[in-house]
Structure formats: C-alpha cells, structure tokens
Coordinates of C-alpha atoms in Angstrom, one line a residue:
M1 CA -20.6 18.2 -15.5
D2 CA -21.7 19.0 -11.8
N3 CA -23.9 22.1 -13.1
P4 CA -24.4 22.6 -16.6
S5 CA -25.5 26.2 -16.3
D6 CA -22.3 27.1 -14.4
F7 CA -20.2 25.1 -16.8
F8 CA -21.7 27.2 -19.6
D9 CA -21.7 30.4 -18.0
R10 CA -17.7 30.3 -17.4
P11 CA -15.8 33.0 -19.0
V12 CA -13.6 31.3 -22.0
A13 CA -11.5 32.9 -24.5
V14 CA -10.4 31.9 -28.0
T15 CA -7.0 33.3 -29.9
G16 CA -6.6 32.9 -33.2
A17 CA -10.6 33.6 -33.3
T18 CA -10.9 34.8 -37.0
G19 CA -8.8 31.9 -38.8
M20 CA -10.6 28.9 -40.0
V21 CA -10.5 26.9 -37.1
G22 CA -11.3 29.7 -34.9
C23 CA -14.1 30.6 -36.7
H24 CA -15.8 27.0 -36.8
L25 CA -14.7 26.7 -32.9
V26 CA -16.7 30.0 -32.3
A27 CA -19.8 28.7 -33.9
E28 CA -19.5 25.0 -32.2
L29 CA -19.3 27.1 -28.5
L30 CA -22.3 29.1 -29.3
R31 CA -24.2 25.8 -30.5
A32 CA -23.2 24.2 -27.4
G33 CA -24.4 27.0 -25.4
Y34 CA -21.5 28.8 -23.9
R35 CA -22.7 32.2 -23.1
N36 CA -19.5 34.3 -22.1
I37 CA -16.9 34.2 -25.1
T38 CA -14.0 36.6 -25.5
L39 CA -12.5 36.5 -28.8
V40 CA -8.7 37.5 -28.8
V41 CA -8.0 39.3 -32.4
R42 CA -5.1 41.0 -33.9
R43 CA -7.6 43.1 -36.1
K44 CA -11.3 43.8 -35.4
A45 CA -12.0 44.1 -39.2
R46 CA -11.5 40.2 -39.3
V47 CA -14.3 39.7 -36.9
A48 CA -16.4 39.7 -39.8
N49 CA -14.9 36.2 -40.8
I50 CA -16.5 35.1 -37.7
R51 CA -19.9 36.4 -38.4
A52 CA -20.1 35.3 -41.9
T53 CA -19.2 31.7 -40.6
L54 CA -22.0 31.8 -38.2
R55 CA -24.4 33.0 -40.9
R56 CA -23.3 30.3 -43.4
L57 CA -23.8 27.8 -40.3
G58 CA -27.1 29.1 -39.3
V59 CA -25.7 29.5 -35.9
A60 CA -27.1 32.5 -33.9
E61 CA -25.2 35.2 -32.1
P62 CA -27.1 35.8 -28.9
E63 CA -26.4 39.6 -27.6
G64 CA -23.9 39.9 -25.1
V65 CA -22.4 36.3 -25.6
L66 CA -19.1 37.5 -27.8
H67 CA -16.9 40.1 -26.4
I68 CA -14.0 41.3 -28.8
V69 CA -10.3 42.1 -27.4
E70 CA -7.9 43.4 -30.2
T71 CA -4.4 42.8 -29.3
E72 CA -1.1 41.2 -30.4
L73 CA -0.1 38.1 -28.5
D74 CA 3.2 39.3 -27.4
D75 CA 2.9 40.5 -23.6
P76 CA 1.4 38.2 -21.0
A77 CA 1.0 41.0 -18.6
R78 CA -1.1 43.3 -21.0
L79 CA -3.5 40.1 -21.6
T80 CA -4.0 39.6 -18.2
G81 CA -5.0 43.3 -17.8
L82 CA -7.3 43.0 -20.9
M83 CA -9.0 39.7 -19.5
P84 CA -8.4 39.4 -15.8
H85 CA -11.1 36.7 -15.4
I86 CA -10.9 33.6 -17.9
D87 CA -11.3 30.2 -16.9
T88 CA -10.4 28.4 -20.0
L89 CA -8.4 29.6 -23.1
F90 CA -8.8 27.6 -26.7
N91 CA -5.3 28.6 -28.5
C92 CA -5.9 28.5 -32.1
A93 CA -3.4 31.0 -32.8
A94 CA -0.5 30.2 -35.1
R95 CA 0.8 31.1 -38.7
I96 CA 0.7 28.2 -41.0
M97 CA 2.0 29.2 -44.2
S98 CA 5.0 31.7 -43.9
G99 CA 4.0 34.2 -46.6
R100 CA 6.6 37.1 -46.2
L101 CA 8.2 35.6 -43.4
S102 CA 11.3 33.5 -43.4
S103 CA 11.2 29.7 -42.4
Q104 CA 13.0 31.2 -39.1
E105 CA 10.6 34.2 -38.6
L106 CA 7.7 31.5 -38.9
I107 CA 9.2 29.5 -36.2
D108 CA 9.9 32.4 -34.0
N109 CA 6.3 33.8 -34.4
N110 CA 4.5 30.6 -33.4
V111 CA 7.1 29.6 -30.6
S112 CA 6.7 33.2 -29.4
I113 CA 2.6 33.0 -29.2
A114 CA 2.8 29.8 -27.5
R115 CA 5.4 31.3 -25.0
C116 CA 2.9 34.6 -24.2
I117 CA -0.3 32.3 -24.0
T118 CA 1.8 29.9 -21.5
D119 CA 2.9 32.9 -19.3
W120 CA -0.5 34.5 -19.6
C121 CA -2.1 31.5 -18.4
L122 CA 0.1 30.9 -15.6
Q123 CA -0.1 34.7 -14.3
A124 CA -3.8 34.8 -14.7
G125 CA -4.6 31.6 -13.1
I126 CA -6.4 30.2 -16.2
R127 CA -8.0 26.9 -14.9
K128 CA -7.5 25.1 -18.4
L129 CA -5.6 25.5 -21.7
L130 CA -6.6 23.7 -24.9
H131 CA -3.9 23.7 -27.3
I132 CA -4.0 23.2 -31.1
S133 CA -0.8 21.7 -32.0
S134 CA -0.3 19.5 -35.3
I135 CA 0.4 15.8 -36.5
S136 CA 3.8 17.6 -37.9
A137 CA 5.2 17.9 -34.6
L138 CA 5.3 14.3 -33.9
G139 CA 7.8 11.5 -34.6
D140 CA 8.0 8.3 -36.6
P141 CA 6.5 5.2 -35.3
A142 CA 9.0 2.6 -33.4
S143 CA 8.3 0.1 -35.9
P144 CA 7.9 0.6 -39.4
G145 CA 4.4 0.1 -40.8
E146 CA 2.8 1.1 -37.7
P147 CA 0.8 4.1 -37.3
V148 CA 2.1 7.3 -35.6
T149 CA 0.4 7.9 -32.2
E150 CA 0.3 10.5 -29.8
T151 CA 3.6 8.8 -28.2
C152 CA 5.6 9.1 -31.0
E153 CA 8.3 11.7 -30.2
P154 CA 10.8 12.9 -33.0
D155 CA 14.4 12.2 -32.3
D156 CA 15.5 14.9 -34.5
I157 CA 13.6 17.7 -36.3
A158 CA 16.2 19.4 -38.1
H159 CA 14.8 17.9 -41.6
Y160 CA 11.1 19.0 -40.6
A161 CA 9.6 21.6 -42.6
A162 CA 9.4 25.2 -40.7
Y163 CA 5.8 24.5 -39.4
G164 CA 6.4 21.3 -38.1
R165 CA 9.4 22.8 -36.3
S166 CA 7.6 25.7 -35.0
K167 CA 4.9 23.3 -33.7
Y168 CA 6.9 21.3 -32.0
H169 CA 9.0 24.0 -30.2
A170 CA 5.6 25.6 -29.4
E171 CA 4.5 22.5 -27.6
E172 CA 7.5 22.5 -25.8
E173 CA 6.5 26.0 -24.4
I174 CA 2.9 24.4 -23.6
R175 CA 4.6 21.6 -21.7
R176 CA 6.6 24.0 -19.5
G177 CA 3.2 25.5 -18.5
A178 CA 2.0 22.0 -17.7
A179 CA 5.1 21.1 -15.6
A180 CA 4.3 24.6 -13.7
G181 CA 0.6 23.4 -12.7
L182 CA -1.3 24.6 -15.9
P183 CA -3.8 21.9 -16.8
V184 CA -3.6 21.3 -20.5
V185 CA -5.2 19.5 -23.2
T186 CA -3.4 19.2 -26.5
V187 CA -4.9 18.1 -30.1
L188 CA -2.8 17.1 -33.1
P189 CA -5.0 17.6 -36.3
G190 CA -4.0 16.0 -39.4
V191 CA -4.5 18.3 -42.7
I192 CA -7.6 20.3 -41.8
L193 CA -10.1 20.4 -44.6
G194 CA -12.8 23.1 -44.6
E195 CA -14.3 26.5 -45.6
G196 CA -12.2 29.4 -45.1
D197 CA -10.2 32.0 -46.8
P198 CA -8.2 30.5 -49.7
A199 CA -5.7 33.6 -49.6
A200 CA -5.1 33.2 -45.8
G201 CA -2.4 31.1 -46.1
N202 CA -4.0 27.9 -44.6
S203 CA -5.1 24.6 -45.8
A204 CA -8.3 26.3 -46.5
A205 CA -6.5 27.0 -50.2
L206 CA -6.0 23.0 -50.7
I207 CA -9.5 21.8 -51.9
P208 CA -9.5 24.8 -54.6
A209 CA -6.3 24.2 -55.9
I210 CA -6.7 20.5 -56.5
S211 CA -10.2 20.3 -57.4
C212 CA -9.9 21.8 -60.7
G213 CA -8.8 18.8 -62.7
Q214 CA -5.0 18.4 -61.4
P215 CA -3.6 15.7 -63.9
F216 CA -0.4 15.2 -61.5
Y217 CA -0.3 13.1 -58.4
T218 CA 2.3 11.3 -56.0
N219 CA 2.1 8.4 -53.6
G220 CA 2.6 10.0 -50.4
L221 CA -0.1 9.6 -47.9
M222 CA -1.4 11.9 -45.1
A223 CA -4.0 12.1 -42.4
Y224 CA -6.7 14.7 -42.8
V225 CA -9.7 15.9 -40.5
D226 CA -12.9 18.1 -41.0
V227 CA -12.8 21.6 -39.4
H228 CA -16.0 20.9 -37.9
D229 CA -14.7 17.7 -36.0
V230 CA -11.6 19.9 -34.7
A231 CA -14.1 22.2 -33.5
R232 CA -16.4 19.6 -31.9
A233 CA -13.6 18.0 -30.5
L234 CA -12.3 21.0 -28.8
V235 CA -15.7 21.5 -27.1
L236 CA -16.3 17.8 -26.2
L237 CA -12.6 17.8 -24.5
D238 CA -13.3 21.0 -22.6
S239 CA -16.2 19.2 -21.0
R240 CA -13.9 16.1 -20.0
P241 CA -11.8 16.5 -16.8
D242 CA -9.9 13.2 -17.4
A243 CA -8.7 14.7 -20.8
V244 CA -6.3 17.2 -18.8
G245 CA -2.7 16.2 -19.4
Q246 CA -3.5 14.2 -22.6
R247 CA -2.9 14.5 -26.3
F248 CA -5.3 13.5 -29.0
I249 CA -4.4 13.2 -32.8
L250 CA -7.3 14.2 -34.7
S251 CA -7.6 12.1 -38.0
A252 CA -10.8 10.8 -39.8
G253 CA -8.3 8.8 -41.8
D254 CA -5.3 8.6 -44.2
L255 CA -5.7 9.3 -48.0
S256 CA -3.1 9.0 -50.6
Y257 CA -2.3 12.4 -52.8
R258 CA -4.0 10.6 -55.6
Q259 CA -7.2 9.6 -53.4
L260 CA -7.4 13.1 -52.3
I261 CA -7.2 14.8 -55.8
T262 CA -9.4 12.1 -57.4
L263 CA -12.3 12.7 -54.7
S264 CA -11.9 16.5 -55.0
A265 CA -12.1 16.2 -58.7
R266 CA -14.9 13.6 -58.9
A267 CA -17.0 16.3 -56.5
A268 CA -16.1 19.2 -59.1
G269 CA -17.0 17.1 -61.9
R270 CA -13.2 17.2 -63.4
P271 CA -11.0 14.6 -64.7
R272 CA -9.2 12.6 -62.1
P273 CA -5.4 12.8 -61.9
F274 CA -3.6 10.4 -64.0
I275 CA 0.2 11.1 -64.0
P276 CA 2.2 9.9 -61.2
I277 CA 5.5 12.0 -60.2
G278 CA 8.1 11.2 -57.7
R279 CA 10.9 13.1 -56.0
G280 CA 12.4 14.3 -59.4
A281 CA 9.4 15.9 -60.6
V282 CA 9.0 17.5 -57.1
N283 CA 12.5 18.8 -56.8
L284 CA 12.2 20.1 -60.4
A285 CA 9.1 22.2 -59.5
Y286 CA 10.6 23.6 -56.4
D287 CA 13.5 24.8 -58.8
A288 CA 11.2 26.3 -61.2
M289 CA 9.2 27.9 -58.4
Q290 CA 12.3 29.3 -57.0
A291 CA 13.4 30.7 -60.6
A292 CA 10.0 32.4 -60.9
I293 CA 10.4 33.9 -57.6
R294 CA 13.5 35.4 -58.7
L295 CA 12.2 36.8 -61.8
H296 CA 9.0 38.4 -59.8
L297 CA 6.6 36.2 -61.7
I298 CA 5.1 34.6 -58.3
A299 CA 5.1 35.9 -54.9
D300 CA 7.5 34.3 -52.5
R301 CA 5.5 32.2 -50.1
A302 CA 8.6 30.7 -48.3
V303 CA 7.7 27.1 -49.5
T304 CA 10.6 25.1 -49.1
R305 CA 12.1 21.9 -50.4
E306 CA 10.9 20.2 -47.1
N307 CA 7.3 21.7 -47.6
L308 CA 7.2 19.9 -51.2
G309 CA 9.0 16.9 -50.2
S310 CA 6.3 15.9 -47.6
V311 CA 3.7 15.2 -50.6
L312 CA 6.1 11.8 -50.9
R313 CA 5.9 10.8 -47.4
H314 CA 3.9 7.8 -46.5
V315 CA 2.9 7.5 -43.0
R316 CA -0.4 6.7 -41.4
Y317 CA -1.8 8.3 -38.3
D318 CA -4.1 7.0 -35.6
G319 CA -6.8 9.4 -34.9
N320 CA -8.8 6.7 -32.7
R321 CA -7.9 7.5 -29.2
I322 CA -10.5 10.3 -28.7
V323 CA -12.8 7.7 -30.4
R324 CA -12.0 5.1 -27.6
R325 CA -12.2 7.2 -25.1
Y326 CA -15.1 9.4 -25.5
G327 CA -17.0 8.0 -28.5
F328 CA -16.2 10.8 -30.8
R329 CA -17.3 10.3 -34.5
Y330 CA -15.8 11.8 -37.6
T331 CA -17.0 13.1 -40.6
P332 CA -16.3 10.9 -43.5
L333 CA -13.5 12.2 -45.5
E334 CA -15.5 11.9 -48.6
E335 CA -18.4 13.8 -47.2
T336 CA -16.2 16.5 -46.2
I337 CA -14.4 16.6 -49.5
R338 CA -17.9 16.9 -51.3
R339 CA -19.1 19.7 -49.1
V340 CA -15.9 21.8 -49.4
V341 CA -16.0 21.5 -53.2
R342 CA -19.8 22.7 -53.3
Y343 CA -18.6 25.7 -51.2
Y344 CA -16.0 26.9 -53.3
R345 CA -16.6 25.8 -56.9
P346 CA -19.9 28.2 -57.1
R347 CA -17.8 30.9 -55.7
K348 CA -15.1 30.5 -58.5
T349 CA -17.7 30.3 -61.3
E350 CA -19.3 33.5 -59.9
R351 CA -15.7 35.3 -60.1
S352 CA -14.9 34.0 -63.4

C-alpha cells in the first residue's frame, strides 16, 4: 500500500449492504479506516440493519462517510449514472433462500444480479471487484477423501440445489468480466455463521433453529466460517494487489452436523442430539413438509429435496489458501457458536 491515506479515501461501494455479510462488511470497512463508502440498497428502510450492527459492534459512523443509493441491481447504465466514480466494488448481493420464488426464479435472480454487476463494472471502469460466491458452486475433489479446493470445478451441476446452481452461473458472469479485463477477487465461503435476521432467509436462522435441543442429527459434514471472518477477509484481499485473479475458499473448518448441533446445544444449555437419521428419514421429512405446504400449514420456502439431501453429504473443504498466502486467522468455530448463541437466546427469552 504505497499511500495509506489515498487507499482509504478511494470511493468504494457495497452491494447487498443490508444483509448479514453486508452489514458486517460495512462495520469492518469503517473499522479499517475507509472514508468514502457507498451502500447500494434495494430499500432505504433496511439501512437500519446496518446501523444496528454498527451499534452492536461498537463501530462509530463518522459523518459523511456512508452514502446511501437506493436502486435495483437490474440496469448497469442506471448504476453508472448514480455512481460514476467508484473505484472498488464489494458484491455481497444475492438471494440465499428462495422464499416465495421458485428454484428457477432464485437462479435467474442471482445470475441477473451478477450480470448487471459485471456490466456495470465494465461500463464504469471500476478498478476492482471483490465478489462473494460460495463453496456450493465448487465440484468434488479429483481423488476420494481429498478436500475440495479452489481448483475443483463441477462436471455437472444438474443435481445441485438451486442456490449452488445460481452461484455457479453467477461466477460465470463474473469470469466473463475478468476475461474482458476486469480485476476480480472471488471468495467462496462455507456456511456463514453470525448474527443477523433469522427471518431474512439466510444462514442467520441456523443457530437459533438448532440451539433449542434438537434431538436428531445426520452424519453429514459441512464447512463453516464466521461472518466476521468473511468481512475481514474481504478487507484484507482488497489491500493485496496479488489477490486479483484468485479465488479463496473461506472455511474455519469442517463440522459434522452432530458436532454443530452439539456445540450449539451446549452453548445454550440444552440437550445434545442423540437420534441419528439417514436418507429415509430426510426423504420422509421432505414429503411431510410438502404435505404441510399443500394444506397451508406452513409457508412454502421452496426447499427442495436437494437442499435437504445436503445434510447427508460428507465433503471436506480446504480454506487454508488465504492463511498460507496472507497469514489470515480464522475465528475458532466453537467460539463463533458460543457468541451467536449468546446473541439469540436472550432475544428468544424476551419474546416468550
């Protein structure tokens, strides 16, 4: 970094700024000293999420540093008109759970956002794009038993859940920009654990759901990462010119679902899981959920059999590339889980 003052004065923008990752990224940018941050939001009312996160983390919001732009991510020309002088873009925008959208609508939504972002960056001459993808866009390792790395590309994504397919195709759009000369850094987080809105259709709902003494578990394995670590990694990679053109898995480690539920229950003072379930029980749960949806007993969140089936997968991920190259340190997952449980459990008690 030749001139730290110039670096932190650069105009940067954050899309998806009101989501769980976006809110924590804004806090991390302010903590690092960035002084010209544009927040691209669909609804200004949700900026309250960002300010609530800043208060919770004790991060000051200096006057005149945050600039709010309310717009949909559907027209790169309009974005260029609204923000003609952005140096670096942090793209956190994507739908994670489809909610009322069909699986295909979720895919179309996320790919459309990535296409718009890519075209905007190219039209506006943005000097760097840091894009959040997902480990769900990666393929299997070349050899059984090996961990998945950034080089693992899928042979066929037809069997992937809608979110994984959407992130794969979104990355294709980002790579199109890179091929046209756009400097890109891509991070691929595991399941992100952190404080957020459990009703927002993202992984913020995971810890509250499993810390209540869930008795069932599967033997599936998944990679996890703290939301604070995702934000810190993005800020770190922005400062590293040699990160351009690279992809980085973000994973603090792999946990079996039994381990995850046990750690969450222990932190909440609840019983640990003790009933193992397999594919038959997962399929039965899916069929029961579909029946409840047809009877209008629960809302249709467009959860697919592929989504539920992911809890049976046993795949490890290597998130150490950023550690080896830049000395990055992950928050231990047990520490993350304890912190997140402390955040949610009192809130649940107050409402009951």
